[in-house]
């Protein structure tokens, strides 16, 4: 199998239409903690990927999970990360893609699925479809706090990495999100509340 | 001496008061810090009182150390935020008074950006991912297009605050960081809540859980586990930010950066990615006046000007709002 990606946590191998995501040990942290994090995230990712698919969110199909080995085997999504595509996209395309991403986030939240790392590096564009990947930090929760946090992660990612397209992306994303999820307003309101609680929130003007 | 561009910087965002004098070439001529005793934690008004009492003498001592007179200075800079309101106001008022009296230009500068810049100056780091951890702040930043972008930060309390408050609750003695670090050397691992949200961190739940765990477990074990958990969270976020921002250096900033275990963990992460870790000398890791003076120099020489009446303090000033014109 060849290595197709080396993320911060995981190494991803591919062979044909199958990929294996392996979380190797991190020697900088306590071995017990390291073992626990890698095993729970591998297990959690498999479970949430399955739930996401059932909620109508395009995501890889889980083929096998081995928490002992910290390996997750899934179908390969042939495409590129949105984080790498944003710079080359025109406004209409940005709108369309991020409205879709917003719809998908809405579908997840409507089913009580929290992604946990909702960033453009964890969204793949393949054949015109947006796929969500990397659910290892996720959880199942219907609390608005959890949803608001999820949304805030996305907003901060856009603010820190796609600052030139920030407005278009966020507008499209939240309009998509609102259009699919009945609890959208409350979750968005919660996102603002969480942000205001933060240490560095400053009222402008 | 005369003819050289010299800036006097006043740092007073929290319990430490600092005065530094730095030249346009980046030579640190003086860097004096006075720390108030904080047995009970920082009470903003007491810290402000402390600063007001000691600032004049500290400025005099700074000038003396640098061997310069007030009239040889070119600029006064002060920490305008983020920080505790009463402390910030003392530093601001003192800086304004000095500027007026000696007819010097005045600049209020961002405390977090000052940490990054003094780190770059003293280590030679060029374009690092900065891991800034102190009693009041926890941020992971990287430069992109004119700003220090915040990739990750705490969503509640700072890492240093988490450790200090833990030490205070258990009455381990102050300052909490070094005490916990020492006790942790004889500890073993117990599970504690590990909370990372995207690239943001949450330490308040960890603090509560650690205090509760200490009611029934050895204090050494809890100290060890608190550090291991809190630092692993931070290093994980730093690692993700490093991969995302594609930087080739990591810089530590902030007082918690002196912790040997944290340095070791960051060094381990860096070596796995083949990037260099820069650790500034202790005198400029924690809050200090030289960093304020240096950022004053950079800002002023890149064209920044402020009118006296526009130097109000900004308690929650964001790092990514500062236009970085000197890079
Ligand atoms: N099912 C898949 N099909 C195709 N490529 C994939 C698949 N899963 C992951 N990848 C690739 O591997 C990369 C890393 O995957 P993932 O985000 O799950 O791991 P990670 O280590 O958590 O990443 P990071 O730490 O960078 O967020 C993705 O950006 C993508 O390029
Ligand atoms: Mg990822």
Coordinates of C-alpha atoms and ligand atoms in Angstrom, one line a residue:
Chain A
X1 CA 0.0 0.0 0.0
X2 CA 1.2 3.5 -0.7
X3 CA 1.0 6.4 1.6
X4 CA -1.4 9.0 0.2
X5 CA -1.5 11.4 3.2
X6 CA 0.4 12.1 6.3
X7 CA -1.9 14.1 8.6
X8 CA -1.0 15.3 12.1
X9 CA -2.5 12.3 13.7
X10 CA -2.7 9.7 11.1
X11 CA -1.0 8.1 8.1
X12 CA -3.3 7.2 5.3
X13 CA -2.5 4.3 2.9
X14 CA -4.3 3.4 -0.2
X15 CA -4.6 0.3 -2.3
X16 CA -7.0 0.6 -5.2
X17 CA -10.4 1.7 -3.8
X18 CA -9.5 1.0 -0.2
X19 CA -7.7 3.2 2.3
X20 CA -6.4 2.4 5.7
X21 CA -6.1 5.2 8.2
X22 CA -3.5 4.3 10.9
X23 CA -2.9 6.4 14.0
X24 CA 0.7 5.6 15.0
X25 CA 1.9 6.2 18.6
X26 CA 2.9 9.7 19.6
X27 CA 6.0 9.3 21.6
X28 CA 5.9 12.8 23.1
X29 CA 2.9 11.9 25.4
X30 CA 2.3 9.5 28.2
X31 CA 1.9 6.0 26.8
X32 CA -1.3 5.3 28.7
X33 CA -2.9 8.5 27.4
X34 CA -1.6 7.9 23.9
X35 CA -3.0 4.4 23.8
X36 CA -6.4 5.6 25.1
X37 CA -6.6 8.5 22.6
X38 CA -5.7 6.5 19.6
X39 CA -8.0 3.6 20.5
X40 CA -11.1 5.7 21.3
X41 CA -10.7 7.9 18.3
X42 CA -10.4 5.0 15.9
X43 CA -13.5 3.4 17.4
X44 CA -15.4 6.6 17.5
X45 CA -14.5 7.5 13.9
X46 CA -15.8 4.2 12.6
X47 CA -19.1 4.6 14.5
X48 CA -19.6 8.2 13.5
X49 CA -18.8 7.5 9.8
X50 CA -21.5 4.9 9.8
X51 CA -24.0 7.3 11.5
X52 CA -23.1 10.1 9.1
X53 CA -23.8 8.0 6.1
X54 CA -27.1 7.0 7.5
X55 CA -27.9 10.7 8.1
X56 CA -27.5 11.3 4.3
X57 CA -24.0 12.8 4.5
X58 CA -21.5 11.5 1.9
X59 CA -18.7 9.9 3.8
X60 CA -16.3 6.9 3.3
X61 CA -17.9 3.4 3.9
X62 CA -16.3 1.7 6.8
X63 CA -14.9 -1.7 5.8
X64 CA -13.1 -2.7 9.0
X65 CA -12.0 -1.3 12.3
X66 CA -9.2 -2.5 14.5
X67 CA -8.9 -0.5 17.7
X68 CA -6.0 -2.7 18.9
X69 CA -3.9 -1.8 15.8
X70 CA -5.5 1.7 15.6
X71 CA -6.4 1.0 12.0
X72 CA -9.6 2.0 10.2
X73 CA -10.2 0.6 6.8
X74 CA -12.6 2.4 4.5
X75 CA -13.6 3.1 1.0
X76 CA -11.5 5.6 -0.9
X77 CA -12.9 9.0 -1.9
X78 CA -11.1 10.2 -5.0
X79 CA -11.0 13.9 -4.6
X80 CA -9.2 16.9 -3.2
X81 CA -9.5 18.6 0.2
X82 CA -11.6 21.8 0.1
X83 CA -8.8 23.6 2.0
X84 CA -6.6 23.1 -1.1
X85 CA -9.4 24.1 -3.6
X86 CA -10.7 27.3 -2.0
X87 CA -7.9 29.5 -3.4
X88 CA -8.7 28.6 -7.0
X89 CA -12.5 28.8 -6.8
X90 CA -14.6 31.6 -8.2
X91 CA -17.4 33.1 -6.0
X92 CA -20.3 31.1 -7.6
X93 CA -18.5 27.8 -7.1
X94 CA -17.5 28.7 -3.5
X95 CA -21.1 29.5 -2.8
X96 CA -22.4 26.3 -4.2
X97 CA -19.8 24.1 -2.5
X98 CA -20.1 25.7 0.9
X99 CA -23.9 25.8 0.8
X100 CA -23.6 22.1 0.3
X101 CA -21.2 21.8 3.2
X102 CA -23.6 23.7 5.3
X103 CA -26.5 21.4 4.4
X104 CA -24.4 18.4 5.3
X105 CA -23.4 19.9 8.7
X106 CA -27.2 20.6 9.2
X107 CA -28.0 17.0 8.5
X108 CA -25.4 15.8 11.0
X109 CA -26.6 18.1 13.7
X110 CA -30.2 17.2 13.0
X111 CA -29.3 13.6 13.9
X112 CA -27.3 14.6 16.9
X113 CA -23.9 13.9 15.3
X114 CA -21.1 16.3 16.2
X115 CA -18.2 16.2 13.8
X116 CA -15.6 17.6 16.3
X117 CA -13.1 18.9 13.7
X118 CA -15.3 20.6 11.1
X119 CA -12.6 22.2 8.9
X120 CA -12.1 22.5 5.2
X121 CA -9.2 20.0 5.5
X122 CA -11.8 17.4 6.5
X123 CA -14.1 18.0 3.5
X124 CA -13.3 16.4 0.2
X125 CA -14.7 17.4 -3.1
X126 CA -15.2 14.4 -5.4
X127 CA -17.2 14.3 -8.6
X128 CA -19.1 17.4 -7.6
X129 CA -20.0 16.0 -4.2
X130 CA -18.8 17.1 -0.8
X131 CA -17.7 14.3 1.5
X132 CA -17.0 14.7 5.2
X133 CA -14.1 12.7 6.7
X134 CA -12.1 12.6 9.9
X135 CA -14.7 12.0 12.6
X136 CA -12.2 11.0 15.3
X137 CA -12.9 14.0 17.5
X138 CA -16.7 13.7 17.2
X139 CA -19.4 12.6 19.5
X140 CA -23.1 11.9 19.6
X141 CA -24.9 14.8 21.3
X142 CA -28.1 16.8 20.9
X143 CA -26.9 19.7 23.0
X144 CA -26.8 23.1 21.4
X145 CA -23.5 23.7 23.2
X146 CA -21.9 20.9 21.2
X147 CA -23.4 22.0 17.9
X148 CA -22.4 25.6 18.6
X149 CA -18.8 24.5 19.3
X150 CA -18.8 22.5 16.1
X151 CA -19.9 25.6 14.1
X152 CA -17.3 27.8 15.9
X153 CA -14.5 25.4 14.9
X154 CA -15.6 25.8 11.3
X155 CA -15.9 29.6 11.5
X156 CA -12.4 29.9 13.1
X157 CA -10.9 27.6 10.5
X158 CA -12.3 29.9 7.7
X159 CA -11.2 33.0 9.6
X160 CA -7.6 31.8 10.1
X161 CA -7.0 30.1 6.7
X162 CA -9.5 31.4 4.1
X163 CA -9.6 35.0 5.3
X164 CA -9.8 36.3 1.8
X165 CA -13.0 34.4 1.1
X166 CA -14.3 34.5 4.6
X167 CA -17.6 36.3 3.9
X168 CA -18.7 34.2 0.9
X169 CA -17.8 30.9 2.6
X170 CA -19.6 31.7 5.8
X171 CA -22.7 33.2 4.2
X172 CA -23.1 30.2 2.0
X173 CA -22.3 27.7 4.7
X174 CA -24.8 29.1 7.2
X175 CA -27.5 29.5 4.6
X176 CA -27.2 25.9 3.7
X177 CA -27.1 25.0 7.4
X178 CA -30.3 27.0 8.1
X179 CA -32.1 25.5 5.2
X180 CA -31.8 21.9 6.5
X181 CA -31.7 22.0 10.2
X182 CA -34.7 23.2 12.3
X183 CA -32.5 23.9 15.3
X184 CA -30.1 26.0 13.3
X185 CA -30.9 29.4 14.8
X186 CA -30.4 28.1 18.3
X187 CA -27.1 26.4 17.4
X188 CA -25.8 29.5 15.7
X189 CA -26.9 31.7 18.6
X190 CA -25.0 29.3 20.9
X191 CA -21.9 29.6 18.7
X192 CA -22.0 33.4 19.2
X193 CA -22.4 32.9 23.0
X194 CA -19.4 30.6 23.2
X195 CA -17.3 33.0 21.2
X196 CA -18.3 35.9 23.5
X197 CA -17.3 33.8 26.5
X198 CA -13.8 33.4 25.0
X199 CA -10.9 35.3 26.3
X200 CA -10.3 37.3 23.2
X201 CA -13.7 38.4 22.2
X202 CA -13.8 42.1 21.7
X203 CA -16.8 44.2 20.9
X204 CA -15.8 46.1 17.8
X205 CA -16.5 49.8 17.4
Chain B
X1 CA 24.8 56.5 22.9
X2 CA 23.0 59.6 21.6
X3 CA 21.5 59.6 18.2
X4 CA 20.5 55.9 18.5
X5 CA 16.8 55.1 18.4
X6 CA 15.8 53.8 21.8
X7 CA 12.4 52.7 23.0
X8 CA 11.3 52.3 26.6
X9 CA 8.6 49.7 27.0
X10 CA 6.2 49.3 30.0
X11 CA 4.6 45.9 30.5
X12 CA 1.7 45.7 32.9
X13 CA -1.1 43.4 31.7
X14 CA -1.2 41.1 34.8
X15 CA 0.7 40.6 38.1
X16 CA 4.1 41.3 36.6
X17 CA 5.4 44.8 36.0
X18 CA 8.2 45.2 33.5
X19 CA 10.3 48.0 32.1
X20 CA 12.6 47.4 29.2
X21 CA 14.8 49.5 26.9
X22 CA 15.6 48.3 23.4
X23 CA 17.4 49.9 20.5
X24 CA 16.3 49.9 16.9
X25 CA 19.0 47.3 16.2
X26 CA 17.3 45.0 18.7
X27 CA 19.8 45.3 21.5
X28 CA 18.2 44.9 24.9
X29 CA 19.8 47.5 27.1
X30 CA 17.6 46.9 30.1
X31 CA 14.9 44.4 31.1
X32 CA 13.7 44.7 34.6
X33 CA 10.7 42.8 36.0
X34 CA 9.0 43.1 39.3
X35 CA 6.5 40.5 40.3
X36 CA 4.0 41.1 43.0
X37 CA 3.4 38.3 45.6
X38 CA 0.3 36.4 44.6
X39 CA -0.5 34.1 47.4
X40 CA -4.2 34.4 46.7
X41 CA -4.2 34.8 43.0
X42 CA -4.3 38.0 41.1
X43 CA -6.7 40.6 42.3
X44 CA -6.7 43.1 39.5
X45 CA -7.1 46.2 41.7
X46 CA -4.2 45.0 44.0
X47 CA -2.0 44.3 41.0
X48 CA -2.8 47.8 39.7
X49 CA -2.0 49.3 43.1
X50 CA 1.3 47.4 43.0
X51 CA 2.2 48.7 39.6
X52 CA 1.3 52.2 40.4
X53 CA 3.5 52.1 43.5
X54 CA 6.6 50.6 41.9
X55 CA 6.5 51.8 38.3
X56 CA 8.4 55.1 38.8
X57 CA 11.3 53.4 40.6
X58 CA 11.4 50.6 38.0
X59 CA 11.6 53.2 35.2
X60 CA 14.4 54.9 37.0
X61 CA 16.2 51.6 37.5
X62 CA 15.7 50.7 33.9
X63 CA 17.3 53.9 32.7
X64 CA 20.1 53.5 35.1
X65 CA 20.7 49.9 33.9
X66 CA 20.7 51.0 30.3
X67 CA 22.9 53.9 31.1
X68 CA 20.7 56.4 29.3
X69 CA 18.8 59.5 30.3
X70 CA 15.1 60.0 29.7
X71 CA 15.9 62.7 27.1
X72 CA 17.9 60.2 25.0
X73 CA 14.8 58.0 24.4
X74 CA 12.9 58.2 21.1
X75 CA 9.7 56.4 22.0
X76 CA 7.6 55.1 24.8
X77 CA 5.6 51.9 24.3
X78 CA 3.2 50.2 26.7
X79 CA 1.1 47.0 26.8
X80 CA -2.3 48.2 25.7
X81 CA -3.9 44.7 25.9
X82 CA -5.1 42.1 26.2
X83 CA -5.0 41.9 30.0
X84 CA -6.6 42.9 33.3
X85 CA -8.3 46.3 33.0
X86 CA -7.0 48.0 36.1
X87 CA -3.4 46.8 35.4
X88 CA -3.6 47.9 31.8
X89 CA -4.8 51.3 32.9
X90 CA -2.0 51.9 35.3
X91 CA 0.6 51.1 32.6
X92 CA -1.3 53.3 30.1
X93 CA -1.6 56.3 32.4
X94 CA 2.1 56.1 33.4
X95 CA 3.2 55.8 29.8
X96 CA 1.0 58.7 28.7
X97 CA 2.4 60.8 31.5
X98 CA 6.0 60.0 30.6
X99 CA 5.4 60.7 26.9
X100 CA 3.7 64.0 27.7
X101 CA 6.3 65.1 30.1
X102 CA 9.3 64.3 27.9
X103 CA 7.6 65.1 24.6
X104 CA 8.0 61.6 23.2
X105 CA 5.8 59.7 20.8
X106 CA 3.7 57.0 22.5
X107 CA 2.5 53.6 21.2
X108 CA 0.2 51.2 22.8
X109 CA 1.1 47.7 21.6
X110 CA -0.4 44.2 21.7
X111 CA 1.0 42.0 24.4
X112 CA 0.6 38.7 22.6
X113 CA 2.3 40.0 19.4
X114 CA 5.1 41.3 21.6
X115 CA 5.7 37.8 23.0
X116 CA 6.1 36.5 19.4
X117 CA 8.4 39.3 18.3
X118 CA 10.8 39.1 21.2
X119 CA 11.0 35.4 20.6
X120 CA 11.9 35.9 17.0
X121 CA 14.4 38.6 18.0
X122 CA 16.2 36.5 20.6
X123 CA 16.2 33.1 18.9
X124 CA 16.6 34.0 15.3
X125 CA 13.4 32.2 14.4
X126 CA 12.2 33.6 11.1
X127 CA 8.7 32.4 10.4
X128 CA 7.7 30.1 13.2
X129 CA 4.5 28.6 14.4
X130 CA 4.3 30.2 17.9
X131 CA 3.0 28.3 20.9
X132 CA 2.3 31.0 23.4
X133 CA 1.4 29.7 26.9
X134 CA 1.2 31.8 30.0
X135 CA -0.9 32.4 33.1
X136 CA -3.4 34.5 31.1
X137 CA -3.0 33.3 27.5
X138 CA -2.9 30.2 25.4
X139 CA -2.7 30.6 21.7
X140 CA -1.1 28.9 18.7
X141 CA -0.4 31.4 15.9
X142 CA 1.2 31.6 12.5
X143 CA 2.0 34.5 10.2
X144 CA 0.1 34.8 7.0
X145 CA -0.5 37.8 4.8
X146 CA 0.1 40.6 7.2
X147 CA -1.3 39.1 10.4
X148 CA -0.5 36.6 13.1
X149 CA -3.4 34.2 12.5
X150 CA -4.8 32.4 15.5
X151 CA -5.0 28.8 14.6
X152 CA -5.8 27.5 18.0
X153 CA -6.6 29.0 21.4
X154 CA -8.2 28.2 24.7
X155 CA -11.9 28.7 24.8
X156 CA -12.0 29.2 28.5
X157 CA -9.0 29.5 30.9
X158 CA -5.3 29.7 30.0
X159 CA -3.0 26.7 30.6
X160 CA -0.9 28.6 33.2
X161 CA -4.0 29.6 35.0
X162 CA -5.2 26.0 35.1
X163 CA -2.0 24.9 36.8
X164 CA -1.8 27.9 39.1
X165 CA -5.4 27.5 40.3
X166 CA -4.9 23.8 40.9
X167 CA -1.8 24.6 43.1
X168 CA -3.8 27.2 45.0
X169 CA -6.8 25.0 45.6
X170 CA -4.4 22.3 47.0
X171 CA -2.3 24.9 48.8
X172 CA 0.9 23.6 47.2
X173 CA 2.6 27.0 47.5
X174 CA 3.3 29.7 44.9
X175 CA 4.1 30.1 42.2
X176 CA 2.1 27.0 41.2
X177 CA 3.8 26.0 37.9
X178 CA 7.3 25.1 39.3
X179 CA 5.7 23.4 42.4
X180 CA 3.5 21.2 40.2
X181 CA 6.4 20.5 37.8
X182 CA 8.5 19.3 40.7
X183 CA 5.8 17.1 42.3
X184 CA 5.0 15.7 38.9
X185 CA 8.5 14.1 38.6
X186 CA 7.4 11.5 41.1
X187 CA 4.0 10.8 39.7
X188 CA 2.3 8.2 37.6
X189 CA -0.6 8.5 35.1
X190 CA -4.3 8.7 36.0
X191 CA -6.9 9.5 33.5
X192 CA -8.3 13.1 33.4
X193 CA -10.6 14.8 30.8
X194 CA -8.8 15.6 27.6
X195 CA -10.7 18.3 25.7
X196 CA -9.7 19.4 22.2
X197 CA -12.3 21.0 19.9
X198 CA -11.0 21.3 16.4
X199 CA -7.8 23.3 17.2
X200 CA -9.2 24.9 20.3
X201 CA -8.5 23.8 23.9
X202 CA -10.6 23.8 27.0
X203 CA -8.9 23.6 30.4
X204 CA -11.7 24.5 32.9
X205 CA -13.1 20.9 33.0
X206 CA -9.6 19.5 33.5
X207 CA -9.0 21.9 36.4
X208 CA -12.2 20.9 38.2
X209 CA -11.5 17.2 37.6
X210 CA -7.9 17.4 38.8
X211 CA -8.9 19.2 42.0
X212 CA -11.5 16.5 42.7
X213 CA -9.1 13.6 41.9
X214 CA -6.6 15.0 44.4
X215 CA -9.1 14.3 47.2
X216 CA -8.4 10.6 46.9
X217 CA -5.2 10.2 45.0
X218 CA -1.5 11.0 45.7
X219 CA -0.8 14.6 44.9
X220 CA 2.3 13.6 42.9
X221 CA 0.2 11.5 40.6
X222 CA -2.4 14.2 40.1
X223 CA 0.3 16.8 39.3
X224 CA 1.9 14.4 36.8
X225 CA -1.5 13.6 35.2
X226 CA -2.5 17.2 35.1
X227 CA 0.7 18.2 33.3
X228 CA 0.6 15.2 30.9
X229 CA -3.0 15.8 29.9
X230 CA -2.8 19.6 29.6
X231 CA 0.5 19.6 27.7
X232 CA -0.5 16.7 25.4
X233 CA -3.6 18.7 24.5
X234 CA -1.5 21.7 23.7
X235 CA 1.1 19.8 21.7
X236 CA -1.5 18.0 19.7
X237 CA -3.0 21.3 18.7
X238 CA 0.4 22.7 17.9
X239 CA 1.1 19.6 15.8
X240 CA -2.1 20.0 13.8
X241 CA -1.4 23.7 13.3
X242 CA 2.1 23.0 12.2
X243 CA 0.9 20.6 9.5
X244 CA -1.8 22.9 8.4
X245 CA 0.3 26.1 8.3
X246 CA 3.3 24.2 6.8
X247 CA 5.8 26.1 8.9
X248 CA 9.4 24.8 9.5
X249 CA 10.0 26.2 12.9
X250 CA 8.2 26.3 16.2
X251 CA 8.7 29.0 18.8
X252 CA 7.8 28.8 22.5
X253 CA 6.5 32.0 24.1
X254 CA 5.1 32.8 27.5
X255 CA 5.9 31.9 31.1
X256 CA 4.7 28.3 31.0
X257 CA 7.3 27.8 28.3
X258 CA 10.0 27.4 31.0
X259 CA 8.5 24.0 32.0
X260 CA 11.0 21.3 31.2
X261 CA 8.4 18.7 30.5
X262 CA 6.5 20.9 28.1
X263 CA 9.7 21.8 26.3
X264 CA 10.6 18.1 26.0
X265 CA 7.1 17.2 24.6
X266 CA 7.3 20.0 22.0
X267 CA 10.8 19.0 21.1
X268 CA 9.7 15.4 20.6
X269 CA 6.8 16.6 18.3
X270 CA 9.1 18.9 16.4
X271 CA 11.8 16.2 15.8
X272 CA 9.1 13.8 14.4
X273 CA 8.3 16.5 11.9
X274 CA 11.9 17.5 11.2
X275 CA 11.3 21.1 12.3
X276 CA 13.4 23.2 14.7
X277 CA 12.2 24.2 18.1
X278 CA 13.2 27.6 19.4
X279 CA 13.2 28.4 23.1
X280 CA 13.9 32.0 24.0
X281 CA 16.0 32.7 27.2
X282 CA 14.0 32.8 30.4
X283 CA 14.1 36.6 30.9
X284 CA 12.1 37.1 27.8
X285 CA 9.8 34.1 28.0
X286 CA 7.6 35.4 30.7
X287 CA 6.0 38.9 30.7
X288 CA 8.7 41.6 30.4
X289 CA 9.2 45.2 29.3
X290 CA 11.8 44.5 26.6
X291 CA 9.2 42.8 24.4
X292 CA 7.0 45.8 24.6
X293 CA 9.8 48.1 23.8
X294 CA 10.9 45.9 20.9
X295 CA 7.4 45.8 19.4
X296 CA 7.2 49.6 19.9
X297 CA 10.4 49.9 17.8
X298 CA 9.0 47.6 15.1
X299 CA 5.7 49.3 15.0
X300 CA 7.0 52.8 15.0
X301 CA 9.7 52.3 12.4
X302 CA 7.1 50.7 10.1
X303 CA 5.1 53.8 10.3
X304 CA 2.6 53.3 13.1
X305 CA 1.5 56.4 15.0
X306 CA -1.1 56.9 17.7
X307 CA -2.5 60.1 19.1
X308 CA -2.5 60.2 22.9
X309 CA -6.2 60.2 23.0
X310 CA -6.4 57.1 20.9
X311 CA -4.4 54.9 23.3
X312 CA -7.3 53.5 25.4
X313 CA -6.7 50.1 26.7
X314 CA -8.1 46.9 25.0
X315 CA -8.7 44.2 27.6
X316 CA -9.6 41.5 25.0
X317 CA -7.6 42.7 22.0
X318 CA -7.2 39.9 19.5
X319 CA -3.8 39.0 18.2
X320 CA -5.1 38.7 14.6
X321 CA -6.4 42.3 14.6
X322 CA -2.9 43.7 14.6
X323 CA -1.7 44.8 11.2
X324 CA 1.9 43.5 11.1
X325 CA 3.5 46.1 8.9
X326 CA 7.1 45.2 9.7
X327 CA 7.1 41.8 8.0
Ligands
LIG1 N1 -11.6 7.7 2.7 C1 -10.6 8.5 2.2 N2 -10.4 8.5 0.9 C2 -9.5 9.3 0.3 N3 -8.6 10.0 1.0 C3 -8.7 10.0 2.3 C4 -9.7 9.2 3.0 N4 -9.5 9.4 4.3 C5 -8.5 10.3 4.5 N5 -8.0 10.6 3.3 C6 -6.8 11.5 3.0 O1 -6.0 11.5 4.1 C7 -5.9 12.8 4.7 C8 -5.9 12.7 6.2 O2 -7.0 12.1 6.7 P1 -7.7 12.5 8.0 O3 -8.1 13.9 8.0 O4 -8.8 11.5 8.3 O5 -6.5 12.3 9.0 P2 -5.8 13.2 10.1 O6 -4.5 12.7 10.3 O7 -6.8 13.3 11.2 O8 -5.7 14.5 9.4 P3 -5.4 15.9 10.1 O9 -4.7 15.6 11.4 O10 -4.6 16.6 9.1 O11 -6.7 16.5 10.3 C9 -7.1 13.5 4.2 O12 -6.9 14.9 4.1 C10 -7.3 12.9 2.8 O13 -6.4 13.6 1.9
LIG2 MG1 -8.0 15.7 9.0

